[in-house]
PDB file of C-alpha atoms and ligand atoms in Angstrom:
ATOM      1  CA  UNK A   1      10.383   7.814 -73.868  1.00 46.00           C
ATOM      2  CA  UNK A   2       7.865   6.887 -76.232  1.00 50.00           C
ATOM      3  CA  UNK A   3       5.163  10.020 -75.609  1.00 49.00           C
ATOM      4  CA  UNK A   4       2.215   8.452 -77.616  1.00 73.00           C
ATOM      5  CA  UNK A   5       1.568   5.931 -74.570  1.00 85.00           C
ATOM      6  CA  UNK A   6      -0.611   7.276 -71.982  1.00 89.00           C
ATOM      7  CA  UNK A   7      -0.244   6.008 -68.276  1.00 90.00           C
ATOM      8  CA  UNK A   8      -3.396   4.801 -68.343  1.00 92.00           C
ATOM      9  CA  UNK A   9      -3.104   2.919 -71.183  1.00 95.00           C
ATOM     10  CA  UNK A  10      -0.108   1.369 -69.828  1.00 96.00           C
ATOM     11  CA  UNK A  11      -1.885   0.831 -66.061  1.00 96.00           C
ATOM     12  CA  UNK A  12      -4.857  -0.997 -68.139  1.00 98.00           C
ATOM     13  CA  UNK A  13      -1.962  -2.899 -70.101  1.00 98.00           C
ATOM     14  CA  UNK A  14      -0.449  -4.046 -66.780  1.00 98.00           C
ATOM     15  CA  UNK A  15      -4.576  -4.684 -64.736  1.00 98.00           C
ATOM     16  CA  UNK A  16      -4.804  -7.156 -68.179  1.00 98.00           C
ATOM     17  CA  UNK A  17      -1.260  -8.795 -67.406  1.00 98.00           C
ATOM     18  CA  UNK A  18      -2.143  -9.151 -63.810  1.00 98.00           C
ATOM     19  CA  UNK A  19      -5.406 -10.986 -65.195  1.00 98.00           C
ATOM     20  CA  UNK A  20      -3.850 -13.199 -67.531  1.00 99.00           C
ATOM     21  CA  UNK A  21      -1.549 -14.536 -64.834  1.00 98.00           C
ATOM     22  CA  UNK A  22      -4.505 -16.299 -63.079  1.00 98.00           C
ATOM     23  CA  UNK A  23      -4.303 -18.460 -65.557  1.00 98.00           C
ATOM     24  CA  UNK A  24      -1.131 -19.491 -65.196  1.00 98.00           C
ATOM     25  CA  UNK A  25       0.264 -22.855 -65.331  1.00 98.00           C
ATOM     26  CA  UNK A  26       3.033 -22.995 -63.529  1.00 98.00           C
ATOM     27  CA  UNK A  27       2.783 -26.225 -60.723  1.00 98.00           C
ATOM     28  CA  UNK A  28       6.694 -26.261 -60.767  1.00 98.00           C
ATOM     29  CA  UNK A  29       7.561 -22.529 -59.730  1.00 98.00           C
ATOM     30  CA  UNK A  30       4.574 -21.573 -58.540  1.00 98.00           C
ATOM     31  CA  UNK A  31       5.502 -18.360 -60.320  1.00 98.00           C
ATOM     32  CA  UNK A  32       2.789 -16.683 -62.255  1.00 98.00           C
ATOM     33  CA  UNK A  33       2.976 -14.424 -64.663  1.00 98.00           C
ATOM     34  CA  UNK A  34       1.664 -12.212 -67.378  1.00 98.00           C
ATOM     35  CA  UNK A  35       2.067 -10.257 -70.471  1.00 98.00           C
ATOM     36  CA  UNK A  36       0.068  -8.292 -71.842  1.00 98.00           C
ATOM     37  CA  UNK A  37       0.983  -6.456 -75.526  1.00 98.00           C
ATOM     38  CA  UNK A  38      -0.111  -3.658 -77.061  1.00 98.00           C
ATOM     39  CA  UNK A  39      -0.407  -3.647 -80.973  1.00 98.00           C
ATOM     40  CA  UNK A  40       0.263  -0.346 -83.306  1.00 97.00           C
ATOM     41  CA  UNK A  41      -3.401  -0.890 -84.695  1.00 97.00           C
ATOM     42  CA  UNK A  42      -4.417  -0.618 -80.449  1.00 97.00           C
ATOM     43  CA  UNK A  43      -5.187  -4.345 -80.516  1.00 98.00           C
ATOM     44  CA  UNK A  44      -4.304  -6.141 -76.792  1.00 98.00           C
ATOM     45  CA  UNK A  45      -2.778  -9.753 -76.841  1.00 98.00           C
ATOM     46  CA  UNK A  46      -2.270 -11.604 -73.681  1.00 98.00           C
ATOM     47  CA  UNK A  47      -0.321 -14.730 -72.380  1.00 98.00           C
ATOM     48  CA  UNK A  48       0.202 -16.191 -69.728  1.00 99.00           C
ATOM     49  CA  UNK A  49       3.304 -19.264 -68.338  1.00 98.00           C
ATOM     50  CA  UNK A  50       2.877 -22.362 -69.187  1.00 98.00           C
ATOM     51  CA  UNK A  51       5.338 -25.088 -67.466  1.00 98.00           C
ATOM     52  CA  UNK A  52       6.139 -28.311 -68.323  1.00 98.00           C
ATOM     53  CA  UNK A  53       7.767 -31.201 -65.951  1.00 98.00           C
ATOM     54  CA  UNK A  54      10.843 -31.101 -68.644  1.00 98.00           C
ATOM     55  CA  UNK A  55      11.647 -27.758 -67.300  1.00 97.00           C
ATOM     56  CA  UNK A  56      13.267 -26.686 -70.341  1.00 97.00           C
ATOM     57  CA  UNK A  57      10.206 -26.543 -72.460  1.00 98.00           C
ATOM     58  CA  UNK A  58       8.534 -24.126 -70.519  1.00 98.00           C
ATOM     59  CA  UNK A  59       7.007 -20.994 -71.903  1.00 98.00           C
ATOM     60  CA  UNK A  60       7.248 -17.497 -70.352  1.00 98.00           C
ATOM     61  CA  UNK A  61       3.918 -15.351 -70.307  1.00 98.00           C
ATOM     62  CA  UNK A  62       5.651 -13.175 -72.750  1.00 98.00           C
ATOM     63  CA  UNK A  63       6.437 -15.990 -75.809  1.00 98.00           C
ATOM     64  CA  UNK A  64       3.047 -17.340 -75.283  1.00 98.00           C
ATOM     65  CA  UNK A  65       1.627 -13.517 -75.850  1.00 98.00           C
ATOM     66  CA  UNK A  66       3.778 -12.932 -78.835  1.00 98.00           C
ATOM     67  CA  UNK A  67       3.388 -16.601 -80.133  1.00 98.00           C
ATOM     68  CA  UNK A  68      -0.367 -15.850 -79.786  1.00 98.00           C
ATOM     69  CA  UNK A  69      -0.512 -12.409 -81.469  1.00 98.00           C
ATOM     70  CA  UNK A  70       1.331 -13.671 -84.423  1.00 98.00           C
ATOM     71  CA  UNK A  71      -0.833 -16.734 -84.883  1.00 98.00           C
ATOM     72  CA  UNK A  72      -3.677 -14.537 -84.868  1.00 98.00           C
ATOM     73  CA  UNK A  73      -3.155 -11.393 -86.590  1.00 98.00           C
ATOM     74  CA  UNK A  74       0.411 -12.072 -88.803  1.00 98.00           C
ATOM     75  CA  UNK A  75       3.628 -11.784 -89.158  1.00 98.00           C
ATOM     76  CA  UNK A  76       3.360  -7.979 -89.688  1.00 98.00           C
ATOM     77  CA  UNK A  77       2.349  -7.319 -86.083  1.00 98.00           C
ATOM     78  CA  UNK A  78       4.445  -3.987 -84.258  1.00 98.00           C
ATOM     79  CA  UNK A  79       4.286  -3.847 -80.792  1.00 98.00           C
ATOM     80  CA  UNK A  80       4.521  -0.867 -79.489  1.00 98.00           C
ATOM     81  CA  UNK A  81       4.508  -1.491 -74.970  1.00 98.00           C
ATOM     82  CA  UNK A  82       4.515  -4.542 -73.043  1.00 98.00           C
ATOM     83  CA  UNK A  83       3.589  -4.847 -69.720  1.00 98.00           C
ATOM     84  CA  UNK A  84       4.868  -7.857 -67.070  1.00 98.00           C
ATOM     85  CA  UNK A  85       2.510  -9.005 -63.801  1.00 98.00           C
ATOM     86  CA  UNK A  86       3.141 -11.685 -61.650  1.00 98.00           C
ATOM     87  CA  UNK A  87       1.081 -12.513 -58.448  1.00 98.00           C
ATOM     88  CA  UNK A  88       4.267 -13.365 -56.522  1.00 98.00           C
ATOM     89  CA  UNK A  89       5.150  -9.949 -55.538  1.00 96.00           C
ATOM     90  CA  UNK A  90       8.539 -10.124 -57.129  1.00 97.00           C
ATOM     91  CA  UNK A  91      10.414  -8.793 -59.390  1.00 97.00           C
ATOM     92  CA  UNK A  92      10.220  -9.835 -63.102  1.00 96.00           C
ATOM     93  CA  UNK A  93      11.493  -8.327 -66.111  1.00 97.00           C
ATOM     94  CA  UNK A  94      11.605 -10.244 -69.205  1.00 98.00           C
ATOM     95  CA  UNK A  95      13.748 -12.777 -69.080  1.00 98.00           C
ATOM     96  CA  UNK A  96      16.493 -12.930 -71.788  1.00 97.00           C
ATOM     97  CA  UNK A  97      14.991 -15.295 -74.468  1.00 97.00           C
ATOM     98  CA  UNK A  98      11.397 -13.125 -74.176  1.00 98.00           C
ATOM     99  CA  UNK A  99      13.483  -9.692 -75.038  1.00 98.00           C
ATOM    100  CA  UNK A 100      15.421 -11.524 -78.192  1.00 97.00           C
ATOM    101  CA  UNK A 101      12.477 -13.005 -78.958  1.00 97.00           C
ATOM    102  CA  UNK A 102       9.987  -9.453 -78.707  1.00 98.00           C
ATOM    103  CA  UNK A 103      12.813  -8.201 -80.651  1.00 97.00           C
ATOM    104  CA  UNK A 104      11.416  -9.457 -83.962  1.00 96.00           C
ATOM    105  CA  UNK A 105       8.308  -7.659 -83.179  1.00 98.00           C
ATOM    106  CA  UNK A 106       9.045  -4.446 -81.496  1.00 98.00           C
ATOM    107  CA  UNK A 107       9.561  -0.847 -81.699  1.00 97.00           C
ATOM    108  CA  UNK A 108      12.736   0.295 -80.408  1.00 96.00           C
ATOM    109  CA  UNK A 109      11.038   2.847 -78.577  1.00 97.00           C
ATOM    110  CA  UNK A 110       8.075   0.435 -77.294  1.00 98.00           C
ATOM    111  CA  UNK A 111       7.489   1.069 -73.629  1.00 98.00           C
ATOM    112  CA  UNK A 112       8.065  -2.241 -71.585  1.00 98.00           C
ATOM    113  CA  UNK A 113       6.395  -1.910 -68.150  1.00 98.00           C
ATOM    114  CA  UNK A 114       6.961  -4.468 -65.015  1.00 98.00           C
ATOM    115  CA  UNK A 115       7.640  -5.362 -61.291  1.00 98.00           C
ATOM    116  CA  UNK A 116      10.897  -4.319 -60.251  1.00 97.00           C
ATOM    117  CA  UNK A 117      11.035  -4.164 -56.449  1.00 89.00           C
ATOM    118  CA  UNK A 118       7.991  -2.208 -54.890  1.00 89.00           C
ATOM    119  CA  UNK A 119       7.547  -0.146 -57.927  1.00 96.00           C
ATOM    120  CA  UNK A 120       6.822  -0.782 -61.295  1.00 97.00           C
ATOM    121  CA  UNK A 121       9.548   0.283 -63.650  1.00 97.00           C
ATOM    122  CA  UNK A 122       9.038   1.451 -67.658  1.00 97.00           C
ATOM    123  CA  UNK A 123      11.801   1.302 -69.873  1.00 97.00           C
ATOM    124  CA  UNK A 124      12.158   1.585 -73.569  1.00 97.00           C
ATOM    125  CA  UNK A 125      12.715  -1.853 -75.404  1.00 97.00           C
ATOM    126  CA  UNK A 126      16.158  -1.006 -76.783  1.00 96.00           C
ATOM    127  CA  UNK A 127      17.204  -0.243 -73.375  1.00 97.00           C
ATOM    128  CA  UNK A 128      16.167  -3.597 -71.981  1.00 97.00           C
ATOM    129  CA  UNK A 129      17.966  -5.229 -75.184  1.00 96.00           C
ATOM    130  CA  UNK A 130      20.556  -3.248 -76.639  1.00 93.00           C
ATOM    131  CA  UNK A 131      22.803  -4.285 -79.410  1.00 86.00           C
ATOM    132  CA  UNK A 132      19.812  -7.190 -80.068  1.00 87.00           C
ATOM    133  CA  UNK A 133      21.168  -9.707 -82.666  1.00 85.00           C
ATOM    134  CA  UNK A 134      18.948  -8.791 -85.671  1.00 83.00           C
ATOM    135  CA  UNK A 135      20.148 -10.469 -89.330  1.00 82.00           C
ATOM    136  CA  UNK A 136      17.528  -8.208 -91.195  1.00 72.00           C
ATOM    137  CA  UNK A 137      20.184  -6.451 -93.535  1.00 62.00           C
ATOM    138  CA  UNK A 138      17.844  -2.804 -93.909  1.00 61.00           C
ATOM    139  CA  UNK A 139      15.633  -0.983 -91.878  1.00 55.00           C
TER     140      UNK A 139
HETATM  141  N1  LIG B   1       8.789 -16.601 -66.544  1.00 56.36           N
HETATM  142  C1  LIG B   1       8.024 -15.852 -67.378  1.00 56.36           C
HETATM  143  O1  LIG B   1       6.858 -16.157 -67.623  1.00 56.36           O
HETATM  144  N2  LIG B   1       8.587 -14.751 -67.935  1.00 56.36           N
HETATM  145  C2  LIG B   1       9.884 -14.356 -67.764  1.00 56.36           C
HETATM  146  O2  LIG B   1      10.327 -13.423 -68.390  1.00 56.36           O
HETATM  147  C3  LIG B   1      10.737 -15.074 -66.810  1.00 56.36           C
HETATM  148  C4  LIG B   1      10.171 -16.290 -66.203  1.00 56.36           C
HETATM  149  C5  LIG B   1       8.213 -17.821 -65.951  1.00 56.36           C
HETATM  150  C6  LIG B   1       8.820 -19.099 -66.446  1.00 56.36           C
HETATM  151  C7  LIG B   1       8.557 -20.032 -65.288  1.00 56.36           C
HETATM  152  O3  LIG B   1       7.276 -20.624 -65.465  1.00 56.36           O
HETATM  153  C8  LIG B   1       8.502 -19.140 -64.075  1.00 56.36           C
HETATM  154  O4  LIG B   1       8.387 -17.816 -64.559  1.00 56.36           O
HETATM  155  C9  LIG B   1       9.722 -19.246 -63.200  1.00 56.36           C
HETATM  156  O5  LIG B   1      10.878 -19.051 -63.915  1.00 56.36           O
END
């Protein structure tokens, strides 16, 4: 586990998740969630769902927070946690797409914090995606 992460960074990661999802737009599942990321340089991106009535084109709260921190501070960006809220009371890790796609952008041993049952679970990114397809040749 990543040690340089305090819990209370990581609770105030997951209170500005929680406030994100407000924003949600999500008239289809009425699922909403957020995702809040935490930058190596300390910065805080958020982002929220964003459905469309094509269902395909949706956007998870966790592509529309890394789409967002790219856009606004480069492609350089390391994220070092993540944390998941939705206002359901359910369970949501990332889904699938969101890890491959956080997977261009984060530190194997990022913290990634969200709802899982009662409790909120933490894991370490290259536990919730191991063996990610990545073409980058070196390290
Ligand atoms: N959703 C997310 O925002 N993140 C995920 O990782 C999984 C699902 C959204 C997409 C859709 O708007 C709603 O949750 C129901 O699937």
């Amino acid at each position: 586990m990543r040690t340089s992460i305090s819990e209370s960074i990581l609770d105030d990661l997951l209170r500005q998740a929680a406030l994100v999802a407000e924003k949600s737009y999500s008239p289809y599942s009425g699922f909403r969630v957020g995702a809040a990321l935490l930058l190596d340089d300390g910065k805080v991106v958020t982002g929220t769902n964003v459905e469309n009535a094509s269902f395909g084109l949706t956007v998870c709260a966790e592509r529309t927070a890394l789409v967002k921190a790219v856009s606004e501070f480069g492609p350089r960006i390391r994220i070092t946690a993540v944390a998941v809220a939705n206002l359901n009371g359910a369970a949501s890790s990332p889904c699938g797409a969101c890890r491959q796609t956080l997977a261009e952008f984060a530190e194997r041993d990022a913290l990634i914090a969200f709802p899982a049952g009662r409790e909120i679970r933490t894991m370490r990114f290259d536990e919730l995606l191991p063996l990610q397809f990545d073409m980058k040749l070196e390290k």
